[in-house]
Coordinates of C-alpha atoms (C1' of nucleotides) in Angstrom, one line a residue:
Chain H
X1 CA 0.0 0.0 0.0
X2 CA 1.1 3.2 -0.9
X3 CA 2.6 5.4 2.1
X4 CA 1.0 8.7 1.6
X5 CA -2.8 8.7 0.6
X6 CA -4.2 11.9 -2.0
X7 CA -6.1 14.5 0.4
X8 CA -9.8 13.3 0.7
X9 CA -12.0 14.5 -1.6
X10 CA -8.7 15.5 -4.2
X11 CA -8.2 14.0 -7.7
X12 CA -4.9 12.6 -9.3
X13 CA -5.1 12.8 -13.2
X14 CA -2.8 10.0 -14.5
X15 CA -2.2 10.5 -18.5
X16 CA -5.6 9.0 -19.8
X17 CA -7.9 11.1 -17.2
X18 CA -5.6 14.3 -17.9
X19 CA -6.2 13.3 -21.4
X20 CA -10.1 13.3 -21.1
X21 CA -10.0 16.5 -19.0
X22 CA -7.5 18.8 -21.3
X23 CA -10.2 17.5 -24.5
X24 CA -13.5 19.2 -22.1
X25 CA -11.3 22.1 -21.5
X26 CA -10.4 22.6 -25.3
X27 CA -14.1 22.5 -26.1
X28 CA -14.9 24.9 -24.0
X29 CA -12.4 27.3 -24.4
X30 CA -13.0 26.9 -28.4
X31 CA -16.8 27.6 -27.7
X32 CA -16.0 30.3 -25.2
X33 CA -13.8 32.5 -28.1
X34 CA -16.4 31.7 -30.9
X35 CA -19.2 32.9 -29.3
X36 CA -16.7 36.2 -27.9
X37 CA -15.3 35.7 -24.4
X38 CA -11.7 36.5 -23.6
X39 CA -10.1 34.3 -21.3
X40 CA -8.3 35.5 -18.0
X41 CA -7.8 33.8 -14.7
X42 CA -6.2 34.8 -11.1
X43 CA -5.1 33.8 -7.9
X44 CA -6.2 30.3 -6.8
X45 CA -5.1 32.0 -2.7
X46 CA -7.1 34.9 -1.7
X47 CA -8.3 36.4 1.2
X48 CA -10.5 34.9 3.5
X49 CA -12.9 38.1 3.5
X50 CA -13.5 38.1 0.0
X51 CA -15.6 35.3 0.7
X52 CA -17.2 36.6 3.6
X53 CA -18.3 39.6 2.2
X54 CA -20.2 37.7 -0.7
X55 CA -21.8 35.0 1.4
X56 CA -21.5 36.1 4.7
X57 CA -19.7 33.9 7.8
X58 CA -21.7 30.9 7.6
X59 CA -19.8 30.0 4.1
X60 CA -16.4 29.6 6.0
X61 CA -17.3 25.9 7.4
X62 CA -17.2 24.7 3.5
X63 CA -13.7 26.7 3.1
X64 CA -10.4 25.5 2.9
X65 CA -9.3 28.4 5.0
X66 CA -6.3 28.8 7.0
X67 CA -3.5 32.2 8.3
X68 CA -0.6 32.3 6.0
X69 CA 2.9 33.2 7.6
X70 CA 2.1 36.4 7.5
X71 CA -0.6 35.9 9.5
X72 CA -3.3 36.5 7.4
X73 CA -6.5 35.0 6.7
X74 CA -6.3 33.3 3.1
X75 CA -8.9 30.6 2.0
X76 CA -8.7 28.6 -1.1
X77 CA -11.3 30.1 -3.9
X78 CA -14.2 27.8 -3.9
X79 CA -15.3 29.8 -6.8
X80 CA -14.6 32.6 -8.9
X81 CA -17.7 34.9 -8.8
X82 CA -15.9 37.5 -6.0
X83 CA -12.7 37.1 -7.8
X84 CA -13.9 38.3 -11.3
X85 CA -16.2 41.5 -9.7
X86 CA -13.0 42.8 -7.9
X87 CA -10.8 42.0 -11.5
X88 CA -13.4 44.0 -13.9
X89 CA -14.2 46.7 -10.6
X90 CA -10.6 47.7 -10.4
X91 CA -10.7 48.4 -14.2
X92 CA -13.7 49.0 -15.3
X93 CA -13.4 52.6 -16.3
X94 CA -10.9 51.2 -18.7
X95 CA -12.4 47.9 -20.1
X96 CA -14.0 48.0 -23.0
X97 CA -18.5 47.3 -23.2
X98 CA -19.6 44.4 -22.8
X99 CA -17.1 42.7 -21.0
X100 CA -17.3 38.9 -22.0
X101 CA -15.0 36.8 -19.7
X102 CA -14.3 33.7 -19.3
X103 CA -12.5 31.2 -17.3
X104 CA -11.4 27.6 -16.6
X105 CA -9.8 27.2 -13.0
X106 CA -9.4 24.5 -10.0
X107 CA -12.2 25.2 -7.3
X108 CA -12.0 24.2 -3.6
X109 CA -14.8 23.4 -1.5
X110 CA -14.3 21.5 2.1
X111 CA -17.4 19.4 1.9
X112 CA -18.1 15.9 2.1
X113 CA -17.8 14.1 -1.2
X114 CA -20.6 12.7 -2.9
X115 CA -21.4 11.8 -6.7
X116 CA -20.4 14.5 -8.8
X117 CA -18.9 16.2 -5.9
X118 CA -15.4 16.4 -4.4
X119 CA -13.3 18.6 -2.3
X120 CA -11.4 19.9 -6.1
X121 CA -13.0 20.2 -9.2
X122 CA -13.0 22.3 -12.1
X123 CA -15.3 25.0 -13.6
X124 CA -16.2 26.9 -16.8
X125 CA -17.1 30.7 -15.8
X126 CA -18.5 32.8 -18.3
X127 CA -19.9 36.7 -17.3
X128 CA -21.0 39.6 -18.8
X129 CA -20.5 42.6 -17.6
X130 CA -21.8 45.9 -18.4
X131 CA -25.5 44.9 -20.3
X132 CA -28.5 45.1 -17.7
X133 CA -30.6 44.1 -20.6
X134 CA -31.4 40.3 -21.7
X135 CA -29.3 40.8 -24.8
X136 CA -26.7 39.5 -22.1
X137 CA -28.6 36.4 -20.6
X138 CA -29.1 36.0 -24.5
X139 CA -25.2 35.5 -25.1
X140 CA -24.9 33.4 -21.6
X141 CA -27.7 31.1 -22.3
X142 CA -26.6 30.7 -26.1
X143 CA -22.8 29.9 -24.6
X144 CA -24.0 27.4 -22.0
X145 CA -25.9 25.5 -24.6
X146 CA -23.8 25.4 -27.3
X147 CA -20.2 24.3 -24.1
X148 CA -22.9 20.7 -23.9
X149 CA -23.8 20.5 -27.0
X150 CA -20.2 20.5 -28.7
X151 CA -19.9 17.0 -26.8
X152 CA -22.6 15.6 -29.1
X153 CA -25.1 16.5 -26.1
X154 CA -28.7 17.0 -27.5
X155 CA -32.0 18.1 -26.1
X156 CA -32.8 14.5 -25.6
X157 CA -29.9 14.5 -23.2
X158 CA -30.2 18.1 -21.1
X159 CA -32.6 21.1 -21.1
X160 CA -32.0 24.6 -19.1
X161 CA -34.7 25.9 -16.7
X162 CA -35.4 29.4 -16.6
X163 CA -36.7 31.8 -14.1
X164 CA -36.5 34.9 -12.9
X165 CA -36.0 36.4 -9.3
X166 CA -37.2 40.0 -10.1
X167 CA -40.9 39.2 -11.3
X168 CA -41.2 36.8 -8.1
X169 CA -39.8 40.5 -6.1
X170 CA -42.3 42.0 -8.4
X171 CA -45.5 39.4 -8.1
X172 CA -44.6 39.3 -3.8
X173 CA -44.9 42.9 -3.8
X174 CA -47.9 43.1 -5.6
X175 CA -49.6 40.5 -3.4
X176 CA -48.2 42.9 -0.2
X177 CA -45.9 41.1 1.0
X178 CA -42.6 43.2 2.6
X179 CA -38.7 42.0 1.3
X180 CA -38.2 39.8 4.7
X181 CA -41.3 37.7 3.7
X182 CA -40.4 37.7 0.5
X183 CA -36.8 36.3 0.9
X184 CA -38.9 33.7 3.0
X185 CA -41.2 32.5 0.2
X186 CA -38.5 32.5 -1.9
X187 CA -36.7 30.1 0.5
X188 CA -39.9 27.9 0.3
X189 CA -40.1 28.0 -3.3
X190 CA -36.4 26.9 -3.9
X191 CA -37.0 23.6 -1.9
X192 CA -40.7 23.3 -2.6
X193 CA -40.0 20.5 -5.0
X194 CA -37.8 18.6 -2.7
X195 CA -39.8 18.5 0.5
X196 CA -43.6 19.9 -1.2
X197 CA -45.6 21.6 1.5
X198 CA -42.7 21.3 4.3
X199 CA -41.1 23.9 2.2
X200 CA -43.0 26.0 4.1
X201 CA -41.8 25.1 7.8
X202 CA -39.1 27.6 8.3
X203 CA -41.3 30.7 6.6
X204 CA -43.8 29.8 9.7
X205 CA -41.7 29.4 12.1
X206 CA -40.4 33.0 11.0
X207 CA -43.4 34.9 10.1
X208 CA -46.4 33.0 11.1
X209 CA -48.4 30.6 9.0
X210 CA -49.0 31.9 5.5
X211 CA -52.3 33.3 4.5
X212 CA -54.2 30.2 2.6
X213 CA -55.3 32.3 -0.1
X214 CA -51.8 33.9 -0.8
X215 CA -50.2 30.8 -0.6
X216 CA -52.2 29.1 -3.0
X217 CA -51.0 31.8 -5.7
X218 CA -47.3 31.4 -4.8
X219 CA -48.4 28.0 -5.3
X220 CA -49.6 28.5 -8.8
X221 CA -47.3 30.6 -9.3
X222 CA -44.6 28.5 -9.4
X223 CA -46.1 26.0 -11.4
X224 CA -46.2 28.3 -14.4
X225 CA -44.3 26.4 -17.1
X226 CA -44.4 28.7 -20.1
X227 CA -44.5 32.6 -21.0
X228 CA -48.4 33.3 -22.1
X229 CA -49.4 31.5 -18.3
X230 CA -46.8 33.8 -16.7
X231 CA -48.9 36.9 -19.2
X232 CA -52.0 35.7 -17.8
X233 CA -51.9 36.0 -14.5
X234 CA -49.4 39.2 -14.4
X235 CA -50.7 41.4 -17.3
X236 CA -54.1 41.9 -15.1
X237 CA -52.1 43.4 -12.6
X238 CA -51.7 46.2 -14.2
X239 CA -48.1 47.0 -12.6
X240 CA -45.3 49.2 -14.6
X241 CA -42.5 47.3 -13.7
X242 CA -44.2 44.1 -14.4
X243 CA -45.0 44.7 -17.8
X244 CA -41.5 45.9 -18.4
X245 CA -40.2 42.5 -17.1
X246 CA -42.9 40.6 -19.3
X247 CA -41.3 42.6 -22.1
X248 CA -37.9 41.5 -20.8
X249 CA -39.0 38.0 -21.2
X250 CA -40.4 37.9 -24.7
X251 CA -37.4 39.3 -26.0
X252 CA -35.2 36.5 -24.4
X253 CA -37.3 34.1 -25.3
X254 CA -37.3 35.5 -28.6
X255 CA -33.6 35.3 -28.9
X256 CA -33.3 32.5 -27.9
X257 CA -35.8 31.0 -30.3
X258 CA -34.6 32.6 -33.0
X259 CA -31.3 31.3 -32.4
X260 CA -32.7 27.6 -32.6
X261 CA -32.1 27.1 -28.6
X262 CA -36.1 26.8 -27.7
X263 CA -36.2 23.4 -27.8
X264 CA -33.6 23.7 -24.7
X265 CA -35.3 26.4 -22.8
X266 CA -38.1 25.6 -20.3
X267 CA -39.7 28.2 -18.4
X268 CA -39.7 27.3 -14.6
X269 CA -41.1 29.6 -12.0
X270 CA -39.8 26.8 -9.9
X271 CA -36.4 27.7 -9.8
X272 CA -35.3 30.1 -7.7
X273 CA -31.5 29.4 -6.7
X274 CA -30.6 29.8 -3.0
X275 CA -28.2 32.5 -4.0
X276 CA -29.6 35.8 -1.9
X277 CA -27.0 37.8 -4.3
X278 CA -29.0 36.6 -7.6
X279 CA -31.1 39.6 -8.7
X280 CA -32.7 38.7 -12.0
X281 CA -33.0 35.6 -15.0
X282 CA -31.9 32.6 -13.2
X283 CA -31.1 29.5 -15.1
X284 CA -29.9 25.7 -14.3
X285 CA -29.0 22.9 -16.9
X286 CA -29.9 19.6 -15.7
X287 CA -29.7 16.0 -16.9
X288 CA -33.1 14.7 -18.7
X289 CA -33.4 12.2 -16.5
X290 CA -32.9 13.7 -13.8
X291 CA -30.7 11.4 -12.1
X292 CA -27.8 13.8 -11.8
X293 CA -27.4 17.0 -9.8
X294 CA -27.1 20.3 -11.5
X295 CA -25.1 20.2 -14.7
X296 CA -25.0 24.2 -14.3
X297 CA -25.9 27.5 -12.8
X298 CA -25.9 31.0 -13.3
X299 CA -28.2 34.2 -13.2
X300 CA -28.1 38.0 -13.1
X301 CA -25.9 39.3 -10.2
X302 CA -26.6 43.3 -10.4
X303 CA -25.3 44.3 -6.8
X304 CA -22.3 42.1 -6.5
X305 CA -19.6 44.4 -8.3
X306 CA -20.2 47.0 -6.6
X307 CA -20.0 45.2 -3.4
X308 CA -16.6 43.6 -4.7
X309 CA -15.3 45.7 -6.7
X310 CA -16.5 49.1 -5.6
X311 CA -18.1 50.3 -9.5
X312 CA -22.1 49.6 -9.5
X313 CA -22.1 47.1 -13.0
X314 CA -24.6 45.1 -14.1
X315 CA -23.5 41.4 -14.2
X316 CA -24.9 38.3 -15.6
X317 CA -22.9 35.3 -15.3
X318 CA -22.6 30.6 -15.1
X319 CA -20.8 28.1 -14.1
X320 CA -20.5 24.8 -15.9
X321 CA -18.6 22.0 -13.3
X322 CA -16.1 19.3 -14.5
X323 CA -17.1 16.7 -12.4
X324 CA -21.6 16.5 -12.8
X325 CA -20.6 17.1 -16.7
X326 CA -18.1 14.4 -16.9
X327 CA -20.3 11.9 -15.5
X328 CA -23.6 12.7 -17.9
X329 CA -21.3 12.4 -21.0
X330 CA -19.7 8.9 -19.6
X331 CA -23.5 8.0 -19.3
X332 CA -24.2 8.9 -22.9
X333 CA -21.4 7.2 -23.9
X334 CA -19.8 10.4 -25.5
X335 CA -16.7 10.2 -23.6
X336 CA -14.2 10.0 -26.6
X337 CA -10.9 7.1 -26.1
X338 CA -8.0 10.0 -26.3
X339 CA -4.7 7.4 -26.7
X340 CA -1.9 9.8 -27.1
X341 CA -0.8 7.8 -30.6
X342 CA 2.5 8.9 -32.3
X343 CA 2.2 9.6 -36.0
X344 CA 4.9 7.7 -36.5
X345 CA 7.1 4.6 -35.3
X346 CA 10.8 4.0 -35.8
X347 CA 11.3 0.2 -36.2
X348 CA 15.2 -0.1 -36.0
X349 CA 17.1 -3.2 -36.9
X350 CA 20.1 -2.5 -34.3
X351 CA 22.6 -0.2 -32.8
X352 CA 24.3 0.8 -36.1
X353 CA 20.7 1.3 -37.4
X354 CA 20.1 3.1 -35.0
X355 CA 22.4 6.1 -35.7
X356 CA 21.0 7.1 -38.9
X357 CA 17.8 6.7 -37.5
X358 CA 18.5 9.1 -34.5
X359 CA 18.7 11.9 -37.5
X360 CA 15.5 11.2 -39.0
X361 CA 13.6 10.8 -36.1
X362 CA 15.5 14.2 -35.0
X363 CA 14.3 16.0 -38.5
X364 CA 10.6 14.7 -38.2
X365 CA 10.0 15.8 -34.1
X366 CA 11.2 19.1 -35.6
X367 CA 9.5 19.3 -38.3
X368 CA 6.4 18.6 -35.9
X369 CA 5.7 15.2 -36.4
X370 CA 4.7 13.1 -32.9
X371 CA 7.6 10.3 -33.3
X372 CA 8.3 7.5 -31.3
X373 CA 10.6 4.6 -31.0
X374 CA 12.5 1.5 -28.8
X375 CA 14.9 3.0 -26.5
X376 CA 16.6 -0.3 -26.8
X377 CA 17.1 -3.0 -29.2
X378 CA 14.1 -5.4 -29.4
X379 CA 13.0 -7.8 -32.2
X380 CA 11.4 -6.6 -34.9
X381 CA 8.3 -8.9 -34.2
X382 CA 8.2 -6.6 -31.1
X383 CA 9.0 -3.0 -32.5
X384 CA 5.7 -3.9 -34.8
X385 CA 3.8 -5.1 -32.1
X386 CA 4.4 -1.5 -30.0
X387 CA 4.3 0.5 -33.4
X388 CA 0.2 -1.2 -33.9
X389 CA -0.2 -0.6 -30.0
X390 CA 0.9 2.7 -29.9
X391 CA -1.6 3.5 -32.5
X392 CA 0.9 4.9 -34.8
X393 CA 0.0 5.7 -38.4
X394 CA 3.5 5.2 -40.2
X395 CA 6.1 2.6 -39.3
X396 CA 9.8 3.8 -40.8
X397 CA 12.2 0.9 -40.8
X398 CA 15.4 1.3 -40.5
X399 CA 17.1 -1.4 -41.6
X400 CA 20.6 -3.1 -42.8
X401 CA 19.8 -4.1 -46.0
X402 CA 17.4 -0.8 -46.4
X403 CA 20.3 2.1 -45.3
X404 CA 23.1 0.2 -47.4
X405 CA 20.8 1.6 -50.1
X406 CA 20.2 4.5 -48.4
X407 CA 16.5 4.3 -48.6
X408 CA 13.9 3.4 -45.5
X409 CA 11.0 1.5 -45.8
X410 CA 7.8 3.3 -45.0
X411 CA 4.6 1.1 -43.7
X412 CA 1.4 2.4 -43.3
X413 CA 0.0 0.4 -40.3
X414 CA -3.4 0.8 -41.6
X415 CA -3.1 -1.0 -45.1
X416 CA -0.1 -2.9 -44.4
X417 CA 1.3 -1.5 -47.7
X418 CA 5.3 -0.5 -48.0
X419 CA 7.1 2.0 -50.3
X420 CA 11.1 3.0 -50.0
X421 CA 12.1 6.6 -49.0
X422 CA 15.6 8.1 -49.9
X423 CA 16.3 8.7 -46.3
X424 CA 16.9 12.1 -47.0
X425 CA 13.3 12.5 -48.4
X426 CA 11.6 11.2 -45.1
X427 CA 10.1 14.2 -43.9
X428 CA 8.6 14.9 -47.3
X429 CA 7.3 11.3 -47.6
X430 CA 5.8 11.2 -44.1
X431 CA 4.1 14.4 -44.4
X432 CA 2.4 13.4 -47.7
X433 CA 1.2 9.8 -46.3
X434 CA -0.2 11.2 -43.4
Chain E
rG1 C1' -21.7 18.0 11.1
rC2 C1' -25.1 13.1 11.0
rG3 C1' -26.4 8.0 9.3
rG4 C1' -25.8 3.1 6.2
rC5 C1' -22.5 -0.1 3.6
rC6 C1' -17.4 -1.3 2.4
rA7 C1' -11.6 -1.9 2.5
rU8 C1' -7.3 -8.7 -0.1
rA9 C1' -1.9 -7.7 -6.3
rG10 C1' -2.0 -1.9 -10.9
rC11 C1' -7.7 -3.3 -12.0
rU12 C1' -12.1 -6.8 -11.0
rC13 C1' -12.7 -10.2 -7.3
rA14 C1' -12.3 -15.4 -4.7
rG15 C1' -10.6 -17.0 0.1
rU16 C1' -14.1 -23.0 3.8
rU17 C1' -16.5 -23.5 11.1
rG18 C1' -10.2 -19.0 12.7
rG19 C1' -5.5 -23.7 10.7
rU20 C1' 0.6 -25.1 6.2
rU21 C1' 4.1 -20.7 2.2
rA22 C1' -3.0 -15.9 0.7
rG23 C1' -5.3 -17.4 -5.0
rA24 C1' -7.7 -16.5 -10.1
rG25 C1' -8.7 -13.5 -14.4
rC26 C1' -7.2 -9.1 -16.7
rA27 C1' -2.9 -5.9 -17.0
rC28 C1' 2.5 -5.6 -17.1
rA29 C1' 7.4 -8.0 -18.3
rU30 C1' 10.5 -12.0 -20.6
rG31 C1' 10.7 -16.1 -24.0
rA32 C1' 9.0 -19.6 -27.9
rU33 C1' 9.7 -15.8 -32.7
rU34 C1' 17.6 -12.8 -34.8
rG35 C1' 13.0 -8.6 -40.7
rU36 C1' 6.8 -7.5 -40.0
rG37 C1' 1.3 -6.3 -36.0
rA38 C1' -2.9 -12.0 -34.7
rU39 C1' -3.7 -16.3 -31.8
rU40 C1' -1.6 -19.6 -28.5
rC41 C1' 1.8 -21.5 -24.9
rA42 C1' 5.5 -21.1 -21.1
rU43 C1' 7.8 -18.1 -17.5
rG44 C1' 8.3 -13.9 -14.2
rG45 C1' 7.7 -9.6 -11.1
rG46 C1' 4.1 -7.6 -7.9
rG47 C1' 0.3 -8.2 -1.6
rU48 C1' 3.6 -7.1 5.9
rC49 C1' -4.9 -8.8 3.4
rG50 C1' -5.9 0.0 4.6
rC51 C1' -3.6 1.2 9.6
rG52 C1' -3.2 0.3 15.1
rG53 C1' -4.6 -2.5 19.1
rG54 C1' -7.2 -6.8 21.4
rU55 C1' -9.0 -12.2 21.8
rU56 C1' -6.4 -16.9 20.5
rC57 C1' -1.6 -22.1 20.4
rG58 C1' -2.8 -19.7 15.6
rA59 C1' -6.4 -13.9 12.6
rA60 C1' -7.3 -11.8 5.7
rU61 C1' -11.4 -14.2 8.8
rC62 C1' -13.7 -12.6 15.5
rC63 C1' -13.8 -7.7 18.7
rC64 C1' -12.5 -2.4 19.4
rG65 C1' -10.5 1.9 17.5
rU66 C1' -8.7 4.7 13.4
rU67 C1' -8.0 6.3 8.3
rG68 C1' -9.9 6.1 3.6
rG69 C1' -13.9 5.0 -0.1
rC70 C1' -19.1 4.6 -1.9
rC71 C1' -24.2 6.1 -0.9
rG72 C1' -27.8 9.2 1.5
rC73 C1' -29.0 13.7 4.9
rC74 C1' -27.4 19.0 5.7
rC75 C1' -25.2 22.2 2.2
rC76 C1' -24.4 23.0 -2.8
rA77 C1' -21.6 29.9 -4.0

RNA sequence: GCGGCCAUAGCUCAGUUGGUUAGAGCACAUGAUUGUGAUUCAUGGGGUCGCGGGUUCGAAUCCCGUUGGCCGCCCCA
């Protein structure tokens, strides 16, 4: 048994995993600059009050905290949302509108590990900056769908719910009641389709039981599934701000449809996110089948850079994790076999072989080509074996009888068929038969 | 932080009522095969049975503790 176990909760990423994990990260980051984003990252160590001021004290228990030699108090980031409002605060006199960011970084989270959850992982961020209007949840959404869907992911395979905090501020109001109460419906709301009416406990405990009548509209309310029931039992209310969310609403959902995303998009009045610092559009991506938790998250964040980052900027923003992600594509069997196979193979007959091979092999790595051969002398009946295992396209062989013409036989593992190449023509030859 | 199940080779596992030197398959390595990828066969390396303690003439096996893993609860930024 080995003498020092990994950290619980930490990952080790031998050549194959690393393998699977650098291909979601190119996909992303390839979606990320086609649809605009600019890439940035930042300190993995920051201090521990960054977090605190975000998500108040409570947050520390699930923080890999601890005071530096300095003696200050640093925590691990367990995400990047405070991080990114301080980076685009400090500039954003200076930065360019909209700000599109993105990100791929390690997270830290001290929590007990579960099924698409350990104590590391890794997340796509992607925020907006600078648009209060849903031109920006227009971008996000469109990103989000299009980081699953360039795995082969479908709409058989995912959907995103979306909801919205405002018009629930906005409905609550209207209905009377005051922001505490409000927070405390929304509370009930977010875990009404866990625990169904004992959602309710901890708002009666608080304020006293909820009026039957008022409750059986948050009810309803949260049912609502599409955009002409949310119309119908908002538009009779007559309220300004209402109708200039509705309108806020049919132009996302417009967007979105006209970029061919509908079929992705539910409406759900049911999702409210526990976040208190979410202010507007909320929206999760989940599994079809619902047997996996969240696949994603994000929403409108208005408040938090000026909290952060001391300049009052609208902010829209998601996070896609590794870990969830990685488990629905192994479940849809889209997790691609990534062997590492050389394009080529030296097969070398022995050590005075092997000299004018060490030149060729030298000329093709420069000239780019992923090369590979024996270290040491092995049968030939071996070198092919490896070259096939390896995955390699070409075989070169290097032999006695082949270099006393100065010529080295090329075989394409593939067909099994075999030309000569004036060894000074190699590269040539192997860049045409690949 | 709470609860359930589990821990034997790199992996998947077997291991009798407690009883010789703890096994198999896969994987890895070498050879049969000194110029061509398969199959097959042979051989080999690799385990203080997670760790510590206890019971016993004797523990992988029974008991206690501990560490780690899986699953659920809380939480999920």
């Amino acid at each position: 048994m080995a003498m020092f176990q990994t950290l619980p909760g930490f990952r080790e990423f031998y050549p194959d995993d690393l393998a699977r994990r650098n291909y979601l990260f190119r996909l992303w980051r390839q979606t990320a600059a086609a649809y605009g984003f600019a890439e940035y990252d930042a300190p993995v160590l920051e201090p521990l009050d960054l977090y605190k001021a975000k998500s108040g004290d409570e947050i520390e228990a699930q923080l890999f905290s601890f005071t530096d030699k300095g003696g200050r108090e640093v925590a691990l980031r367990p995400e990047m949302t405070p991080t990114v409002c301080r980076l685009v605060g400090a500039k954003a006199n200076a930065l360019k509108r909209p700000i599109k960011w993105f990100s791929i970084g390690e997270f830290y989270r001290y929590e007990r590990m579960q099924k698409g959850r350990g104590r590391c992982f890794f997340q796509l961020n992607a925020d907006i900056f600078g648009e209060p209007g849903p031109e920006a949840e227009t971008e996000l959404i469109g990103l989000l769908v299009q980081c699953l869907c360039a795995f082969g992911l479908t709409e058989q395979d995912f959907y995103v719910r979306l909801s919205d905090r405002n018009l629930w501020f906005y409905y609550l109001a209207a209905l009377g009641l005051d922001e505490p109460r409000t927070r405390g419906v929304l509370g009930a709301v977010d875990r009404y389709e866990k625990y169904g009416d004992d959602a309710f406990k901890g708002y009666t405990e608080q304020f006293g039981a909820l009026d039957e009548a008022l409750k059986a509209k948050v009810l309803a309310f949260l049912q609502i599934k599409s955009l002409p029931a949310l119309e119908a039992v908002l538009s009779p209310l007559g309220n300004d701000r209402i109708s200039a969310r509705l309108a806020d609403w049919r132009k996302l959902l417009g967007n979105l449809d006209a970029m061919g995303l509908s079929r992705f998009i539910e409406v759900d009045l049911g999702v409210v996110r526990g976040l208190a610092y979410y202010t507007g559009f909320v929206f999760e991506a989940f599994d079809r089948k619902g047997e996996l938790r969240a696949i994603a998250g994000g929403g409108r964040y208005d408040d938090l850079v000026g909290k952060l980052g001391n300049v009052d900027l609208p902010a829209v923003g998601f996070a896609i994790g590794d870990m969830t992600f990685a488990l629905l594509l192994e479940q849809r069997g889209l997790t691609p076999s990534l062997v590492q196979a050389p394009d080529v193979y030296c097969v070398i007959g022995g050590e005075a072989e092997r000299k004018a091979a060490f030149g060729a092999i030298q000329a093709l790595r420069a000239a780019g080509f992923r090369v590979d051969y024996p270290l040491k002398d092995v049968a030939f009946g071996k070198q092919f074996k490896a070259a096939a295992e390896a995955g390699a396209r070409l075989a070169l062989i290097f032999g006695s009888d082949e270099l006393a013409k100065g010529i080295v036989r090329v075989r394409d593992m593939n067909d099994r068929s075999e030309r000569d190449v004036a060894l000074g023509e190699i590269v040539a030859a192997v860049r045409d038969s690949l």
